[in-house]
XYZ file of C-alpha atoms in Angstrom:
676
model
C 0.434 -0.106 0.024
C 1.265 3.711 -0.846
C 2.295 5.930 2.483
C 0.008 8.933 2.057
C 3.386 11.143 0.946
C 4.585 8.923 -2.377
C 0.418 8.976 -3.498
C 0.846 12.712 -3.792
C 4.057 11.713 -5.263
C 3.914 8.575 -8.018
C 1.524 8.958 -10.124
C 2.441 10.335 -13.229
C -0.783 10.931 -15.642
C -3.624 10.879 -13.043
C -2.016 13.021 -10.561
C -0.299 15.493 -13.032
C -3.936 16.771 -14.405
C -5.930 15.250 -11.686
C -5.084 18.192 -9.014
C -6.137 20.414 -11.375
C -9.199 19.847 -11.561
C -10.469 19.453 -8.397
C -12.939 20.830 -9.279
C -14.188 18.547 -12.056
C -13.408 15.456 -9.242
C -15.600 16.696 -6.800
C -18.644 17.904 -8.271
C -18.489 14.600 -9.714
C -17.605 12.856 -5.359
C -20.939 15.188 -4.659
C -22.315 11.863 -6.440
C -20.822 9.454 -3.712
C -22.758 9.411 -0.505
C -19.939 7.661 1.870
C -17.421 8.352 3.652
C -14.005 8.731 1.673
C -10.997 7.837 3.401
C -7.392 8.799 1.669
C -7.443 5.631 -1.297
C -10.378 6.518 -2.296
C -9.273 10.646 -3.122
C -6.579 8.536 -4.825
C -8.310 5.895 -6.561
C -10.505 9.115 -7.804
C -7.325 11.471 -9.499
C -7.470 7.933 -11.636
C -10.967 7.561 -12.133
C -10.914 11.017 -13.652
C -8.819 9.746 -15.781
C -10.793 6.540 -16.762
C -13.028 8.419 -18.873
C -13.889 6.280 -21.691
C -15.828 7.974 -24.713
C -19.561 5.641 -24.831
C -19.437 3.882 -28.794
C -21.998 5.731 -31.595
C -23.976 4.361 -34.113
C -21.287 6.921 -36.209
C -17.356 6.184 -36.976
C -15.488 8.413 -35.063
C -11.105 9.132 -35.590
C -8.842 7.099 -33.758
C -5.796 9.609 -32.060
C -4.468 6.422 -31.828
C -4.410 2.849 -30.582
C -2.412 0.838 -28.148
C -2.544 -2.839 -28.988
C -5.771 -3.226 -31.183
C -7.474 -1.017 -28.298
C -8.673 2.214 -30.221
C -9.292 5.488 -28.093
C -10.615 8.932 -29.960
C -9.689 12.026 -30.460
C -13.090 13.192 -28.988
C -11.742 10.889 -25.783
C -8.699 12.616 -25.416
C -10.538 16.434 -26.411
C -12.791 16.315 -23.551
C -9.907 15.251 -20.579
C -7.322 17.766 -22.657
C -10.199 21.160 -22.574
C -11.536 19.341 -18.893
C -8.753 20.542 -17.433
C -7.708 23.489 -20.031
C -8.906 26.354 -17.047
C -7.290 24.485 -14.698
C -3.932 23.692 -16.260
C -1.377 26.837 -14.093
C 1.379 25.896 -16.542
C 1.561 26.727 -19.687
C 3.754 23.159 -20.162
C 1.266 21.180 -19.123
C -1.738 22.702 -21.968
C 1.348 21.937 -25.135
C -0.393 19.116 -27.073
C 2.604 16.812 -26.914
C 3.094 16.727 -23.411
C -0.352 15.688 -22.605
C -0.563 13.125 -25.173
C 1.993 11.406 -23.833
C 1.095 11.199 -20.144
C -2.240 10.368 -21.687
C -0.180 7.367 -23.487
C 1.153 6.265 -20.644
C -2.314 6.552 -18.696
C -2.935 3.857 -22.265
C -0.707 1.914 -21.574
C -1.204 1.466 -17.817
C -4.940 0.869 -17.874
C -3.586 -2.002 -21.250
C -0.825 -3.607 -18.524
C -3.450 -3.676 -16.061
C -6.219 -6.403 -18.038
C -3.432 -8.445 -19.220
C -2.951 -9.156 -15.742
C -6.682 -10.058 -15.483
C -6.935 -7.540 -12.736
C -9.940 -6.549 -14.334
C -11.089 -10.371 -12.905
C -9.988 -10.623 -8.956
C -12.762 -10.907 -6.043
C -11.810 -8.766 -4.584
C -11.694 -5.488 -7.279
C -15.019 -7.238 -8.965
C -16.580 -6.518 -5.575
C -14.690 -2.941 -4.328
C -16.394 -2.316 -7.784
C -19.365 -3.157 -7.366
C -20.023 -2.027 -4.012
C -18.953 1.440 -5.867
C -21.567 1.074 -8.656
C -24.537 0.282 -5.981
C -23.323 3.601 -4.014
C -23.312 5.980 -7.270
C -26.460 4.314 -8.592
C -28.612 5.482 -5.768
C -28.354 8.860 -6.661
C -30.430 7.982 -10.098
C -32.439 6.220 -8.991
C -35.207 8.603 -6.313
C -37.530 11.445 -7.171
C -35.262 14.365 -7.353
C -37.985 16.759 -6.890
C -39.384 14.888 -3.988
C -36.062 15.204 -2.339
C -35.840 18.657 -3.144
C -39.262 19.810 -1.564
C -38.092 17.169 1.174
C -34.673 19.616 2.223
C -36.554 22.399 1.323
C -38.825 21.747 4.270
C -35.771 20.110 6.360
C -34.374 23.729 5.863
C -37.188 26.399 7.054
C -37.389 23.587 9.983
C -33.490 23.737 10.607
C -33.855 27.645 10.836
C -36.730 27.567 14.164
C -36.288 25.554 17.016
C -39.546 23.884 18.584
C -39.622 23.469 22.581
C -43.000 21.184 23.468
C -43.681 17.849 25.321
C -45.553 14.796 24.797
C -47.748 12.130 25.229
C -47.638 8.369 23.948
C -49.512 5.705 24.338
C -47.520 3.059 23.881
C -48.371 -0.302 20.731
C -47.434 -2.287 17.922
C -46.816 -1.725 15.417
C -48.727 -4.422 14.258
C -50.693 -4.842 17.237
C -55.352 -5.893 16.380
C -57.449 -3.613 15.475
C -59.262 -3.532 18.546
C -56.086 -2.795 19.958
C -55.673 -0.066 17.701
C -58.817 1.884 17.785
C -58.693 1.053 21.910
C -55.297 3.069 22.067
C -56.757 5.691 19.851
C -59.374 6.786 22.548
C -57.373 6.195 25.006
C -55.643 9.265 23.522
C -58.541 11.909 22.829
C -59.731 10.940 26.089
C -55.927 12.002 26.983
C -56.153 15.598 24.737
C -59.068 16.634 25.943
C -57.858 16.156 29.568
C -55.033 18.286 28.486
C -57.149 20.941 27.004
C -59.239 20.987 29.905
C -56.561 20.326 32.768
C -53.497 21.925 31.628
C -50.566 19.638 30.097
C -48.372 19.666 32.955
C -51.509 18.188 36.056
C -51.812 15.394 32.909
C -48.641 14.612 33.038
C -48.054 13.755 36.591
C -51.340 11.525 36.944
C -50.744 9.392 33.347
C -47.117 8.826 32.865
C -46.074 5.534 33.489
C -42.635 4.947 31.618
C -44.331 1.633 29.961
C -47.964 1.908 27.492
C -48.558 5.567 28.451
C -45.143 8.362 28.104
C -45.788 12.401 29.105
C -42.548 13.599 28.547
C -40.153 17.560 28.374
C -38.403 16.998 24.971
C -37.239 20.670 25.868
C -35.970 21.973 22.263
C -35.792 21.151 19.091
C -35.043 20.866 15.028
C -35.446 19.056 12.543
C -33.717 15.605 11.917
C -34.112 14.747 16.267
C -37.769 12.964 16.027
C -38.896 10.929 13.788
C -40.531 12.804 10.675
C -44.237 11.942 11.327
C -43.357 13.595 14.795
C -41.798 16.579 13.357
C -44.175 17.295 11.720
C -47.154 17.429 14.170
C -44.720 19.998 15.957
C -43.709 21.949 13.391
C -47.919 22.148 12.526
C -48.941 23.254 16.279
C -49.182 26.494 17.023
C -47.060 27.841 20.267
C -49.424 26.739 23.128
C -51.942 24.612 21.209
C -52.066 20.783 21.297
C -52.411 18.883 18.630
C -55.055 15.699 17.412
C -53.092 12.083 17.225
C -50.864 11.123 15.593
C -49.461 8.191 14.871
C -45.176 6.974 14.344
C -43.964 3.657 15.625
C -43.922 3.696 18.727
C -48.137 3.921 19.155
C -50.392 7.056 19.510
C -48.625 10.838 20.552
C -50.386 14.481 20.829
C -47.302 16.831 20.850
C -47.930 20.076 23.207
C -45.624 23.392 21.461
C -44.964 25.948 24.292
C -42.412 27.813 22.298
C -40.790 28.239 18.702
C -37.335 30.497 18.678
C -34.648 31.263 15.602
C -32.268 28.511 15.657
C -28.599 29.448 17.590
C -27.480 29.719 14.538
C -23.427 28.866 13.918
C -20.594 30.238 16.100
C -16.829 31.008 15.029
C -14.664 30.823 17.903
C -10.747 31.031 18.215
C -9.314 29.196 20.945
C -5.176 27.833 22.914
C -4.864 24.589 23.196
C -2.345 23.078 25.341
C -2.844 19.297 24.755
C -1.034 18.691 28.526
C -0.489 21.411 31.274
C -2.495 22.756 33.206
C -0.346 25.372 34.446
C 0.177 26.490 31.350
C -2.900 26.851 29.838
C -3.674 28.493 32.867
C -0.694 31.157 32.753
C -1.562 31.995 29.420
C -5.225 32.692 31.327
C -3.492 35.595 33.507
C -2.220 37.038 30.593
C -4.918 37.630 29.127
C -6.793 38.523 31.817
C -3.629 41.821 32.300
C -5.215 42.611 28.929
C -3.207 40.596 26.201
C -4.006 40.137 22.902
C -5.708 36.069 22.350
C -4.786 35.702 19.098
C -0.951 36.738 20.108
C -1.274 34.307 22.810
C -2.307 32.180 20.103
C -0.321 32.291 17.497
C 2.624 31.519 20.309
C 1.649 29.427 22.411
C -1.562 27.243 20.937
C -0.213 23.958 20.196
C -3.199 23.319 17.977
C -0.709 23.866 14.702
C -4.222 24.165 12.380
C -5.536 27.431 13.546
C -2.506 28.461 15.913
C -1.428 30.731 13.046
C -5.178 32.386 12.390
C -4.951 32.860 16.055
C -6.283 30.230 17.088
C -9.920 30.663 14.580
C -11.655 27.835 14.151
C -14.054 27.245 10.544
C -17.436 28.232 11.338
C -20.138 25.339 13.400
C -22.954 25.127 14.459
C -24.415 22.773 17.473
C -23.870 19.364 17.118
C -21.144 19.722 14.637
C -18.040 19.416 16.773
C -17.402 15.859 18.547
C -17.012 17.177 22.057
C -19.636 18.462 23.417
C -18.101 20.103 25.979
C -16.069 22.664 23.776
C -19.753 23.423 22.288
C -21.212 23.809 25.627
C -18.744 26.156 26.723
C -18.475 28.187 22.603
C -22.248 28.542 22.907
C -22.740 29.631 26.522
C -20.721 33.332 25.744
C -22.101 35.854 25.259
C -20.255 39.157 23.415
C -18.481 39.000 20.249
C -14.931 39.777 21.861
C -15.785 37.745 25.075
C -13.525 34.021 26.222
C -14.031 31.658 29.019
C -11.596 30.790 31.652
C -9.654 27.444 31.075
C -11.612 23.784 30.269
C -10.576 20.826 29.144
C -12.181 18.158 26.783
C -10.723 15.078 25.434
C -8.357 16.968 23.221
C -6.501 18.949 26.144
C -7.432 22.644 27.477
C -8.352 25.212 25.714
C -9.312 28.595 26.431
C -12.282 29.554 23.734
C -12.880 33.458 22.433
C -16.390 34.202 20.205
C -15.414 35.861 17.193
C -19.642 36.486 16.014
C -22.611 34.098 16.120
C -24.445 34.287 12.646
C -27.874 32.428 11.263
C -28.331 28.817 9.229
C -26.016 29.361 6.666
C -27.526 29.651 3.070
C -29.459 26.737 1.272
C -26.886 26.191 -1.704
C -24.071 25.778 1.347
C -25.391 22.767 3.124
C -28.177 21.458 0.597
C -26.061 18.493 0.357
C -25.968 17.154 3.407
C -29.742 18.045 4.103
C -29.979 15.199 1.009
C -27.232 12.976 2.985
C -29.244 13.070 6.292
C -32.682 12.912 4.519
C -31.469 9.828 2.922
C -31.348 8.572 6.356
C -34.375 9.617 7.586
C -37.087 8.727 8.541
C -37.853 10.342 5.526
C -36.413 8.049 3.633
C -39.654 6.825 3.552
C -41.347 8.596 1.545
C -39.073 9.577 -0.719
C -38.896 5.239 -1.520
C -42.982 5.662 -1.658
C -42.527 7.651 -4.291
C -40.419 5.917 -6.295
C -42.336 2.895 -6.345
C -45.414 5.540 -6.295
C -42.933 5.784 -10.223
C -41.730 2.296 -11.771
C -45.497 0.867 -10.694
C -47.334 3.633 -13.695
C -42.516 3.191 -15.287
C -42.927 -1.137 -15.670
C -45.722 -3.333 -16.993
C -46.164 -4.996 -13.892
C -48.567 -8.507 -14.570
C -49.154 -10.461 -10.954
C -50.722 -13.970 -10.596
C -54.429 -12.928 -9.166
C -54.218 -17.038 -7.074
C -50.457 -15.942 -5.632
C -51.779 -15.154 -2.274
C -54.445 -17.492 -2.082
C -51.794 -20.008 -2.685
C -49.327 -18.916 0.066
C -52.161 -18.167 2.943
C -52.565 -22.067 2.588
C -49.459 -22.747 3.192
C -48.739 -20.574 6.081
C -48.904 -22.113 8.595
C -48.565 -20.947 12.588
C -44.995 -22.062 12.667
C -44.294 -18.361 10.698
C -44.921 -16.518 14.133
C -42.166 -17.602 15.604
C -39.283 -18.183 13.260
C -39.761 -21.762 12.582
C -41.573 -22.261 8.833
C -39.833 -24.016 6.287
C -40.742 -23.735 2.289
C -43.590 -27.180 1.686
C -41.543 -29.683 -0.891
C -43.981 -29.576 -2.667
C -44.599 -26.607 -3.940
C -44.340 -25.670 -7.601
C -41.057 -23.273 -7.027
C -41.537 -22.170 -11.204
C -44.899 -20.758 -11.180
C -44.924 -17.519 -11.798
C -46.165 -14.997 -8.842
C -45.677 -11.834 -10.932
C -43.642 -10.191 -13.630
C -41.578 -7.151 -14.479
C -41.837 -5.828 -17.762
C -39.731 -9.072 -18.915
C -38.668 -10.852 -15.700
C -40.214 -13.520 -14.389
C -40.213 -13.351 -10.643
C -41.506 -17.161 -9.532
C -43.510 -18.988 -5.822
C -39.866 -20.287 -5.563
C -37.942 -16.331 -5.118
C -40.923 -15.226 -3.230
C -40.696 -18.454 -0.777
C -37.287 -18.218 -0.508
C -38.678 -14.244 0.277
C -40.374 -15.522 3.317
C -38.354 -17.356 4.726
C -35.555 -15.030 5.026
C -38.053 -12.629 6.244
C -39.731 -14.621 9.052
C -38.055 -13.227 12.339
C -38.632 -9.677 10.942
C -42.374 -11.993 11.180
C -42.871 -12.884 14.542
C -45.813 -12.539 16.809
C -47.879 -10.375 13.624
C -50.486 -12.350 12.291
C -50.492 -14.458 8.994
C -52.225 -12.340 7.479
C -50.772 -9.192 8.042
C -47.604 -10.910 7.538
C -47.856 -12.319 3.628
C -49.238 -8.959 2.798
C -47.085 -7.105 3.996
C -44.178 -9.855 3.059
C -45.608 -9.484 -0.669
C -45.369 -5.598 -0.975
C -42.237 -5.202 0.133
C -40.996 -7.865 -2.126
C -42.514 -7.187 -5.114
C -40.630 -3.176 -4.180
C -37.511 -4.856 -3.630
C -38.153 -6.637 -7.169
C -39.238 -3.182 -8.696
C -36.191 -1.125 -7.214
C -34.061 -4.324 -8.638
C -35.292 -3.995 -12.242
C -34.383 0.056 -12.127
C -30.862 -0.653 -10.505
C -30.506 -3.168 -13.991
C -31.618 -1.050 -16.321
C -29.822 2.022 -15.309
C -26.889 1.907 -17.480
C -29.225 1.394 -20.452
C -31.444 4.474 -19.203
C -29.018 6.755 -18.335
C -25.991 7.910 -20.036
C -24.125 10.027 -17.387
C -24.715 6.906 -14.797
C -23.209 4.622 -17.481
C -20.493 6.729 -18.275
C -19.555 7.655 -14.676
C -19.638 3.749 -14.036
C -16.846 3.165 -16.615
C -15.453 6.053 -15.730
C -15.095 4.739 -11.603
C -14.376 0.826 -13.827
C -10.803 1.746 -14.843
C -10.048 3.345 -11.435
C -10.172 1.112 -9.713
C -8.633 -0.860 -12.099
C -5.894 1.061 -12.167
C -5.167 2.269 -8.179
C -5.069 -1.517 -7.964
C -2.173 -2.194 -10.580
C 0.253 0.861 -9.411
C -0.679 -1.198 -5.895
C 0.441 -4.389 -7.281
C 3.939 -3.142 -9.507
C 4.798 -0.059 -7.511
C 3.700 0.693 -3.895
C 3.634 -2.888 -2.460
C 7.197 -3.471 -4.208
C 8.242 -0.907 -2.862
C 7.536 -1.550 0.443
C 8.111 -5.164 0.288
C 11.943 -4.314 -1.354
C 13.936 -3.543 1.496
C 17.130 -3.883 0.550
C 16.018 -1.824 -3.361
C 14.974 0.922 -1.320
C 17.728 0.863 1.527
C 20.423 0.453 -1.186
C 18.355 3.676 -2.966
C 18.813 5.361 0.267
C 22.166 5.058 0.048
C 22.656 6.509 -3.649
C 21.720 9.859 -3.230
C 21.671 10.467 0.713
C 22.850 13.756 -0.112
C 19.099 14.434 -0.472
C 17.808 13.762 2.787
C 18.770 16.173 5.880
C 17.373 18.331 8.605
C 17.198 21.623 7.783
C 18.675 23.801 10.492
C 17.752 24.885 13.433
C 18.852 26.592 16.707
C 18.927 25.211 20.630
C 17.133 28.127 21.670
C 14.955 29.996 24.631
C 12.153 32.296 23.672
C 10.668 35.135 25.881
C 7.824 36.939 24.853
C 5.846 39.726 26.221
C 3.356 42.153 26.066
C 4.975 45.054 27.999
C 9.181 45.969 25.985
C 10.029 46.375 29.601
C 9.514 43.607 30.841
C 11.073 41.844 27.763
C 14.379 44.397 28.300
C 13.889 42.888 32.020
C 14.969 39.204 31.037
C 17.162 40.393 27.777
C 19.227 42.536 31.060
C 19.144 39.085 32.785
C 19.979 36.726 29.683
C 22.986 38.072 28.865
C 24.305 38.006 32.842
C 23.525 33.500 32.133
C 20.847 34.089 34.931
C 19.561 30.413 35.052
C 15.435 30.596 33.964
C 14.018 29.664 36.450
C 15.213 32.302 38.847
C 14.457 35.201 35.408
C 11.077 33.555 35.395
C 10.848 34.245 39.268
C 11.807 37.431 38.879
C 9.725 38.600 36.017
C 6.482 36.758 36.635
C 6.007 38.089 40.208
C 2.855 38.923 42.131
C 1.339 36.068 40.817
C 1.722 37.414 37.204
C 2.023 36.039 34.935
C 3.969 38.560 32.588
C 6.418 37.105 30.124
C 5.764 33.693 28.493
C 9.049 31.440 27.950
C 9.730 28.791 25.173
C 13.157 26.696 25.144
C 14.087 23.638 23.195
C 15.436 22.754 19.688
C 14.264 24.790 17.648
C 13.344 24.622 13.331
C 13.979 28.334 12.195
C 10.646 28.778 10.591
C 9.064 27.413 14.616
C 5.715 30.323 14.769
C 8.252 31.424 18.696
C 10.903 33.014 16.460
C 10.792 36.604 14.698
C 11.305 37.230 11.470
C 14.469 38.350 11.380
C 15.964 37.312 13.600
C 19.171 36.932 13.124
C 20.633 33.125 13.946
C 23.927 33.834 15.449
C 25.126 32.540 19.283
C 23.982 35.238 22.235
C 20.859 37.370 23.620
C 18.939 39.126 20.098
C 18.493 42.105 20.142
C 14.246 43.472 21.169
C 12.012 42.542 17.823
C 8.037 42.960 17.829
C 6.774 39.224 17.298
C 2.309 37.846 16.566
C 2.011 41.472 18.255
C 4.465 41.051 21.344
C 8.009 41.819 22.267
C 10.374 39.450 21.879
C 13.932 38.778 22.958
C 15.616 34.973 21.596
C 18.667 33.722 23.542
C 20.352 30.914 20.837
C 22.512 28.280 22.879
C 23.601 26.747 20.222
C 23.289 26.707 16.315
C 22.319 23.453 14.757
C 23.347 22.552 11.051
C 21.386 20.374 8.997
C 22.331 17.158 9.337
C 21.941 13.446 7.347
C 18.422 12.115 8.426
C 19.164 8.511 8.905
C 17.520 6.028 6.877
C 14.194 5.163 9.477
C 14.103 9.378 9.510
C 13.642 10.102 5.918
C 11.924 6.522 5.584
C 8.795 8.473 3.682
C 10.878 10.941 1.652
C 12.930 7.960 0.825
C 9.961 5.754 -0.143
C 7.664 8.268 -2.170
C 11.260 9.099 -4.927
C 12.420 5.352 -5.323
C 8.546 4.968 -6.020
C 8.886 7.372 -8.526
C 11.729 6.713 -9.766
C 10.939 2.764 -10.336
C 7.352 4.632 -12.047
C 9.261 6.328 -14.477
C 11.627 2.508 -15.234
C 8.729 0.559 -15.398
C 6.599 2.721 -18.166
C 9.692 2.752 -20.210
C 8.768 -0.785 -19.999
C 5.722 -1.032 -21.029
C 6.131 1.287 -23.675
C 8.378 -1.480 -25.500
C 5.993 -4.315 -24.472
C 3.184 -2.683 -25.789
C 2.887 -1.218 -29.911
C 1.378 2.375 -29.957
C 0.728 4.400 -32.967
C -0.070 7.720 -32.991
C -2.542 8.521 -36.290
C -0.659 12.117 -37.377
C -3.770 13.726 -39.800
C -6.438 12.908 -36.286
C -3.927 14.323 -34.212
C -3.200 17.670 -36.453
C -6.789 17.753 -36.914
C -7.091 17.665 -32.906
C -4.109 20.410 -32.812
C -5.877 22.706 -35.503
C -8.827 22.031 -33.344
C -7.665 23.481 -30.022
C -5.387 26.159 -31.503
C -8.801 27.745 -33.239
C -10.358 27.669 -30.355
């Protein structure tokens, strides 16, 4: 497997152009709904260039061939033009240079297929997984999804404070029990109207069959969708009419509606383990020093320290630390900051920079779509999809089928011990979808596998529900199986993924894993190129910083007198006040605590203004560039070794496979590009 560093360095055609094509790539990736690890991103670099033109009825000109495999001029032009606006270096826009990279890419694809990597079970499984995930974006009714997204966005803008009463019943309760529960919830609603919610709550809540609970404030996606609908459609101080969820019958009492907390931007100073250090920094804030300056000097969150500790905006529930969120949202005024507090990441001081309302709809639309697909709203989408498919496809049902299955579905089914009768006529048709035939045997197998979901349900209910589910699932399968013929956009992207995953497997086999496993060759490479692997210049130093110049002047004087650092701290930080902070150890020349204008020579420096503070540096020793050991340089060595190995490998492929360029077509392509 490639390391993080070498993955960024070794890709030839894919990486050279894909880095300039991230807009195109990630526009495609937005269609893919699942978490992507780094391996997936690297595959995507290849996927973009795995674009193959779907066969057209007319003949198209071939720009070159690899063995007997033609590459169309239209494919080359499409890839070239998509990259053109994003490519910054003129050399990358040169058609001949671009063609060379494209040929190398096609050579790799030819080799992958020659090695039968496309027939590996692991490749087939992974490709099928990507294909299935991708298809989800093309299968649902976008109009229904869009309506749900807009509704969710509107609800996220407001929070509701509510309580509810639930009369609990099973989803498959008998009509008698269902009616009894409904009558009970009607009576309880009337009591709430007459007596008030709190009185009824204290009387009826038993935590078993009846629940009367305060829910606090909530917004979209916090409750099941039917409950959310009832809450948002009920006015303040009103109580809803009874409604049903999978838990039973409810009424909801709405007490308040308010605007959401929105989004906040904060800055923080983080110290991983040193409680005394964070308290010291807090004292300096209390003494009037600038938060941004102290964050730049001391925060150990390297991703934010250079920006004065500022984090990206976030809303409630978005961070992985509830403690951090609670403190951040509790700060009332921009500019105010918290006391030191601890999370799983370390010690923090948080400063509120600003608060802003819910982001623009376009900014969070993709996120809302993903949430809707995981939420109980998905039933609305599925119901709409089923309705559309029943109208699109011809479905022919066997009218005798359900009666037959009623006769063979015994009481054993209710306890999960039913088995398919041996005399079942398995090949008899239960229904058809267009030309696809589903049989009694297919449905019997479905009943067998789903019986655990139907334990204790009435047999008629279980059979009817299973039949409906089976029909719907087969409709979905039929749609998905035919999607590649129905949707050209989907078909093209599937081809891109197919080749992209294949090339990743090839690189992993021929370059990444080969280099990883050939330790001797990598060490030999390191020995021959040691001059490329050195530590940068460093200093062994003490850095003192303060908001007040007079305090730093005092420190500089004491440093020149060779006073011990602990003695200097006691001298300048008196009366329990932290006036000066110190950083010491081996520091790179570009360390955040060092002034950019610092002269690197032994001794006490002059006083500098750096990061809104006054700084003096005692340089104890200058540490020159030093040779990295193999272990210290291993990541970079592996990357460099793999880059050279790939270049040599491409030469082998170029000699192994015959490439013929159609110069006449190439001339036309150049003319077309130059005439734009």
